[in-house]
Coordinates of N, CA, C and O in Angstrom, one line a residue:
X298 N 2.3 15.5 3.1 CA 2.2 16.4 2.0 C 2.8 15.7 0.8 O 3.8 15.1 0.8
X299 N 2.0 15.7 -0.3 CA 2.5 15.1 -1.6 C 1.9 15.9 -2.7 O 0.9 16.5 -2.7
X300 N 2.7 16.0 -3.8 CA 2.3 16.7 -5.0 C 3.0 16.1 -6.2 O 4.1 15.4 -6.1
X301 N 2.5 16.3 -7.4 CA 3.1 15.8 -8.6 C 4.2 16.8 -9.0 O 4.1 18.0 -8.9
X302 N 5.3 16.2 -9.6 CA 6.4 17.0 -10.1 C 6.4 17.0 -11.6 O 6.1 16.0 -12.2
X303 N 6.7 18.1 -12.2 CA 6.9 18.1 -13.7 C 5.6 17.6 -14.4 O 5.8 16.9 -15.4
X304 N 4.5 18.0 -14.0 CA 3.2 17.6 -14.7 C 3.2 18.2 -16.1 O 3.2 19.4 -16.2
X305 N 3.2 17.3 -17.1 CA 3.1 17.8 -18.5 C 1.7 17.8 -19.0 O 1.2 18.7 -19.6
X306 N 0.9 16.7 -18.7 CA -0.5 16.6 -19.0 C -0.8 16.8 -20.5 O 0.0 17.3 -21.3
X307 N -2.0 16.3 -20.9 CA -2.5 16.5 -22.3 C -1.7 15.7 -23.3 O -2.0 15.9 -24.5
X308 N -0.8 14.9 -23.0 CA 0.0 14.2 -23.9 C -0.8 12.9 -24.4 O -1.8 12.6 -23.9
X309 N -0.2 12.2 -25.4 CA -0.9 11.0 -25.9 C -1.0 9.9 -24.9 O -1.9 9.1 -25.0
X310 N -0.2 9.9 -23.9 CA -0.2 8.8 -22.9 C -1.1 9.2 -21.7 O -1.2 8.5 -20.7
X311 N -1.7 10.4 -21.7 CA -2.4 10.9 -20.6 C -3.6 10.0 -20.2 O -4.0 9.9 -19.0
X312 N -4.2 9.3 -21.1 CA -5.4 8.5 -20.8 C -5.1 7.2 -20.2 O -5.8 6.7 -19.4
X313 N -3.9 6.6 -20.6 CA -3.5 5.3 -20.0 C -2.1 5.1 -20.4 O -1.6 5.4 -21.5
X314 N -1.4 4.6 -19.4 CA 0.0 4.2 -19.7 C 1.0 5.3 -19.4 O 2.2 5.0 -19.3
X315 N 0.6 6.5 -19.2 CA 1.6 7.5 -18.8 C 1.9 7.5 -17.4 O 1.3 6.8 -16.6
X316 N 2.9 8.2 -17.0 CA 3.3 8.2 -15.6 C 3.7 9.6 -15.2 O 4.2 10.4 -16.0
X317 N 3.6 9.9 -14.0 CA 4.0 11.2 -13.4 C 4.8 10.9 -12.1 O 4.6 9.9 -11.5
X318 N 5.7 11.8 -11.8 CA 6.5 11.6 -10.5 C 5.6 12.2 -9.4 O 5.1 13.3 -9.6
X319 N 5.6 11.5 -8.3 CA 4.8 12.0 -7.1 C 5.8 12.2 -6.0 O 6.5 11.2 -5.6
X320 N 5.9 13.4 -5.4 CA 6.8 13.7 -4.3 C 6.0 13.6 -3.0 O 4.9 14.1 -2.9
X321 N 6.5 12.8 -2.1 CA 5.8 12.6 -0.8 C 6.7 13.0 0.3 O 7.9 12.6 0.4
X322 N 6.3 13.9 1.2 CA 7.1 14.5 2.2 C 6.5 14.1 3.6 O 5.3 13.9 3.7
X323 N 7.3 14.1 4.6 CA 6.8 13.8 6.0 C 7.7 12.8 6.7 O 8.8 12.5 6.2
X324 N 7.2 12.3 7.8 CA 8.0 11.3 8.5 C 8.0 10.0 7.7 O 7.2 9.8 6.8
X325 N 8.9 9.1 8.1 CA 9.0 7.8 7.4 C 7.6 7.1 7.5 O 7.2 6.6 6.5
X326 N 7.0 7.1 8.6 CA 5.7 6.5 8.8 C 4.7 7.1 7.9 O 4.0 6.4 7.2
X327 N 4.6 8.4 7.8 CA 3.6 9.1 7.0 C 3.9 8.9 5.5 O 3.0 8.6 4.7
X328 N 5.2 8.9 5.1 CA 5.5 8.7 3.7 C 5.1 7.3 3.3 O 4.6 7.0 2.2
X329 N 5.4 6.3 4.1 CA 5.1 4.9 3.8 C 3.6 4.7 3.7 O 3.1 4.0 2.8
X330 N 2.9 5.2 4.6 CA 1.4 5.1 4.6 C 0.8 5.8 3.4 O -0.1 5.2 2.7
X331 N 1.3 6.9 3.0 CA 0.8 7.6 1.8 C 1.2 6.8 0.5 O 0.3 6.7 -0.4
X332 N 2.4 6.3 0.5 CA 2.8 5.5 -0.7 C 1.8 4.3 -0.8 O 1.4 4.0 -2.0
X333 N 1.5 3.6 0.2 CA 0.6 2.4 0.2 C -0.8 2.9 -0.2 O -1.5 2.1 -1.0
X334 N -1.3 4.0 0.2 CA -2.6 4.5 -0.2 C -2.6 4.8 -1.7 O -3.6 4.5 -2.3
X335 N -1.6 5.4 -2.2 CA -1.5 5.7 -3.6 C -1.4 4.4 -4.4 O -2.1 4.2 -5.4
X336 N -0.6 3.4 -3.9 CA -0.6 2.1 -4.6 C -1.9 1.4 -4.7 O -2.3 0.9 -5.7
X337 N -2.7 1.5 -3.6 CA -4.0 0.9 -3.5 C -5.0 1.6 -4.5 O -5.7 0.9 -5.2
X338 N -4.9 2.9 -4.6 CA -5.7 3.7 -5.6 C -5.4 3.3 -7.0 O -6.2 3.1 -7.8
X339 N -4.1 3.2 -7.3 CA -3.6 2.8 -8.7 C -4.1 1.4 -9.0 O -4.5 1.1 -10.1
X340 N -3.9 0.5 -8.0 CA -4.3 -0.9 -8.2 C -5.8 -1.0 -8.5 O -6.2 -1.9 -9.2
X341 N -6.6 -0.1 -7.9 CA -8.0 -0.2 -8.1 C -8.3 0.2 -9.6 O -9.2 -0.4 -10.2
X342 N -7.6 1.2 -10.1 CA -7.9 1.7 -11.5 C -7.2 0.8 -12.5 O -7.8 0.6 -13.6
X343 N -6.1 0.2 -12.2 CA -5.3 -0.7 -13.1 C -5.0 -2.0 -12.4 O -3.9 -2.2 -11.9
X344 N -6.0 -2.9 -12.3 CA -5.7 -4.2 -11.5 C -4.5 -4.9 -12.1 O -4.3 -5.0 -13.3
X345 N -3.7 -5.3 -11.1 CA -2.5 -6.1 -11.5 C -1.2 -5.2 -11.7 O -0.1 -5.7 -11.9
X346 N -1.4 -3.9 -11.6 CA -0.2 -3.0 -11.8 C 0.9 -3.3 -10.8 O 2.1 -3.3 -11.2
X347 N 0.5 -3.4 -9.6 CA 1.5 -3.7 -8.5 C 1.5 -5.2 -8.1 O 2.5 -5.7 -7.6
X348 N 0.5 -5.9 -8.3 CA 0.3 -7.2 -7.7 C 0.4 -8.4 -8.7 O 0.2 -9.5 -8.2
X349 N 0.6 -8.1 -9.9 CA 0.5 -9.2 -10.9 C 1.5 -10.4 -10.6 O 1.1 -11.5 -10.7
X350 N 2.7 -10.0 -10.2 CA 3.7 -11.1 -10.0 C 4.2 -11.0 -8.5 O 5.3 -11.5 -8.2
X351 N 3.3 -10.6 -7.6 CA 3.8 -10.4 -6.2 C 3.1 -11.5 -5.4 O 1.9 -11.7 -5.4
X352 N 4.0 -12.2 -4.6 CA 3.5 -13.2 -3.7 C 3.8 -12.8 -2.3 O 3.9 -11.6 -2.0
X353 N 4.0 -13.7 -1.4 CA 4.3 -13.4 0.0 C 5.7 -13.1 0.1 O 6.6 -13.8 -0.4
X354 N 6.0 -11.9 0.7 CA 7.4 -11.5 0.9 C 7.5 -11.1 2.4 O 6.6 -10.7 3.0
X355 N 8.8 -11.1 2.8 CA 9.1 -10.7 4.2 C 10.4 -10.0 4.2 O 11.4 -10.5 3.6
X356 N 10.4 -8.8 4.8 CA 11.6 -8.0 4.9 C 12.2 -8.2 6.3 O 11.5 -8.2 7.3
X357 N 13.6 -8.5 6.3 CA 14.2 -8.6 7.6 C 14.9 -7.4 8.1 O 15.7 -7.4 9.1
X358 N 14.7 -6.3 7.4 CA 15.3 -5.0 7.8 C 14.5 -4.4 9.0 O 13.4 -4.8 9.2
X359 N 15.2 -3.5 9.7 CA 14.5 -2.9 10.9 C 13.2 -2.3 10.5 O 12.2 -2.4 11.2
X360 N 13.2 -1.5 9.4 CA 12.0 -0.9 8.8 C 11.8 -1.6 7.5 O 12.7 -1.6 6.6
X361 N 10.6 -2.1 7.2 CA 10.3 -2.7 5.9 C 8.9 -3.0 5.7 O 8.0 -2.5 6.5
X362 N 8.6 -3.7 4.6 CA 7.2 -4.0 4.2 C 7.1 -5.5 4.0 O 8.0 -6.0 3.2
X363 N 6.2 -6.1 4.5 CA 5.8 -7.5 4.3 C 4.6 -7.6 3.5 O 3.7 -6.7 3.6
X364 N 4.4 -8.6 2.6 CA 3.2 -8.8 1.9 C 2.6 -10.2 2.1 O 3.4 -11.1 2.4
X365 N 1.3 -10.2 2.1 CA 0.6 -11.5 2.3 C -0.6 -11.6 1.3 O -1.5 -10.8 1.5
X366 N -0.5 -12.5 0.3 CA -1.7 -12.6 -0.6 C -2.9 -13.2 0.1 O -2.7 -14.1 0.9
X367 N -4.1 -12.8 -0.2 CA -5.3 -13.3 0.4 C -6.3 -13.6 -0.7 O -6.3 -13.0 -1.7
X368 N -7.2 -14.6 -0.3 CA -8.4 -14.9 -1.2 C -9.4 -13.8 -0.9 O -9.4 -13.1 0.2
X369 N -10.4 -13.7 -1.8 CA -11.5 -12.7 -1.6 C -12.2 -12.8 -0.3 O -12.6 -11.8 0.3
X370 N -12.5 -14.1 0.1 CA -13.3 -14.2 1.4 C -12.4 -13.8 2.6 O -13.0 -13.2 3.5
X371 N -11.1 -14.0 2.5 CA -10.3 -13.6 3.6 C -10.2 -12.1 3.6 O -10.2 -11.5 4.7
X372 N -10.1 -11.5 2.5 CA -10.0 -10.0 2.4 C -11.2 -9.3 2.9 O -11.1 -8.4 3.7
X373 N -12.4 -9.8 2.6 CA -13.6 -9.2 3.1 C -13.7 -9.3 4.6 O -14.2 -8.4 5.3
X374 N -13.2 -10.4 5.2 CA -13.2 -10.6 6.6 C -12.2 -9.6 7.3 O -12.6 -9.0 8.3
X375 N -11.0 -9.5 6.8 CA -10.0 -8.6 7.5 C -10.3 -7.2 7.2 O -9.8 -6.3 8.0
X376 N -11.0 -6.8 6.2 CA -11.4 -5.4 6.0 C -12.4 -5.0 7.0 O -12.3 -3.9 7.6
X377 N -13.4 -5.8 7.2 CA -14.5 -5.4 8.1 C -15.4 -4.3 7.6 O -15.1 -3.8 6.5
X378 N -16.4 -3.9 8.3 CA -17.3 -2.9 7.9 C -16.5 -1.5 7.9 O -15.9 -1.1 8.9
X379 N -16.5 -0.9 6.8 CA -15.9 0.4 6.5 C -14.4 0.4 7.0 O -13.8 1.4 7.4
X380 N -13.7 -0.8 6.8 CA -12.3 -0.9 7.1 C -12.0 -0.9 8.6 O -10.8 -0.8 9.0
X381 N -13.0 -1.1 9.4 CA -12.8 -1.1 10.9 C -11.9 -2.2 11.4 O -11.0 -2.0 12.2
X382 N -12.0 -3.4 10.8 CA -11.1 -4.5 11.2 C -9.7 -4.2 10.8 O -8.7 -4.5 11.6
X383 N -9.4 -3.7 9.6 CA -8.1 -3.3 9.2 C -7.5 -2.3 10.2 O -6.3 -2.4 10.6
X384 N -8.3 -1.3 10.6 CA -7.8 -0.3 11.5 C -7.4 -0.9 12.9 O -6.4 -0.6 13.5
X385 N -8.3 -1.8 13.3 CA -8.0 -2.5 14.6 C -6.7 -3.3 14.5 O -5.9 -3.4 15.5
X386 N -6.6 -4.1 13.4 CA -5.4 -4.9 13.2 C -4.1 -4.0 13.2 O -3.1 -4.3 13.8
X387 N -4.2 -2.9 12.5 CA -3.0 -2.0 12.4 C -2.7 -1.4 13.8 O -1.6 -1.3 14.2
X388 N -3.8 -1.0 14.5 CA -3.6 -0.4 15.8 C -3.0 -1.4 16.8 O -2.1 -1.1 17.6
X389 N -3.5 -2.7 16.8 CA -3.0 -3.7 17.7 C -1.6 -4.1 17.4 O -0.8 -4.4 18.3
X390 N -1.2 -4.2 16.1 CA 0.1 -4.6 15.7 C 1.1 -3.5 15.8 O 2.3 -3.8 15.9
X391 N 0.7 -2.3 15.6 CA 1.6 -1.1 15.6 C 2.3 -0.9 14.3 O 3.3 -0.3 14.2
X392 N 1.7 -1.5 13.2 CA 2.3 -1.3 11.9 C 1.2 -0.7 11.0 O 0.0 -0.6 11.3
X393 N 1.6 -0.3 9.8 CA 0.7 0.3 8.8 C 0.2 -0.9 8.0 O 0.9 -1.8 7.6
X394 N -1.1 -1.0 7.9 CA -1.7 -2.1 7.1 C -2.6 -1.4 5.9 O -3.3 -0.5 6.2
X395 N -2.3 -1.9 4.7 CA -3.1 -1.5 3.6 C -3.3 -2.6 2.7 O -2.4 -3.5 2.6
X396 N -4.4 -2.7 2.0 CA -4.7 -3.7 1.0 C -4.5 -3.2 -0.4 O -5.3 -2.3 -0.8
X397 N -3.6 -3.7 -1.2 CA -3.4 -3.4 -2.5 C -3.9 -4.5 -3.4 O -3.2 -5.6 -3.4
X398 N -5.1 -4.4 -4.0 CA -5.7 -5.5 -4.6 C -6.0 -6.6 -3.5 O -6.6 -6.2 -2.5
X399 N -5.6 -7.8 -3.8 CA -5.9 -8.9 -2.8 C -4.6 -9.2 -2.0 O -4.5 -10.3 -1.4
X400 N -3.7 -8.2 -1.9 CA -2.5 -8.5 -1.1 C -2.4 -7.5 0.1 O -2.6 -6.3 -0.1
X401 N -2.2 -8.0 1.2 CA -2.1 -7.2 2.4 C -0.6 -6.7 2.5 O 0.3 -7.5 2.4
X402 N -0.4 -5.4 2.7 CA 0.9 -4.9 2.9 C 1.0 -4.4 4.3 O 0.1 -3.7 4.8
X403 N 2.0 -4.9 5.0 CA 2.2 -4.5 6.4 C 3.6 -3.8 6.5 O 4.6 -4.5 6.2
X404 N 3.6 -2.6 6.9 CA 4.8 -1.8 6.9 C 5.1 -1.3 8.3 O 4.1 -0.9 9.0
X405 N 6.3 -1.3 8.7 CA 6.7 -0.8 10.0 C 8.0 -1.4 10.4 O 8.7 -2.0 9.7
X406 N 8.2 -1.3 11.7 CA 9.4 -1.9 12.3 C 9.2 -3.4 12.4 O 8.1 -3.9 12.6
X407 N 10.3 -4.1 12.3 CA 10.3 -5.6 12.3 C 9.5 -6.3 13.4 O 8.6 -7.2 13.0
X408 N 9.6 -5.9 14.6 CA 8.8 -6.7 15.7 C 7.3 -6.5 15.5 O 6.5 -7.3 15.9
X409 N 6.9 -5.4 14.9 CA 5.4 -5.1 14.8 C 4.8 -5.8 13.6 O 3.6 -6.0 13.5
X410 N 5.6 -6.1 12.6 CA 5.0 -6.7 11.4 C 4.8 -8.2 11.6 O 4.1 -8.9 11.0

């Protein structure tokens, strides 16, 4: 479950550059997955918003997110037809996988990432 908080709308920044608060509710797993989906959607509309200065990162926390930059040819391979390869990789690893721009985000428990 997610919704916008304090939506003002119609302001001068509404077309570009404005921001709104988004509240995401649910389990840790569901919140993280929803956050990554929203990030991917924003990155599609505003390329570089999340990924302009982001390289490979690794979290050593029990729950965290790792990132891995990829080239376009690698990205098309790991996505597969209709995202089927991404879904298979996520299911096999036991973590959440989402692609934000050309960067793979893997979220979940440390052994699964």
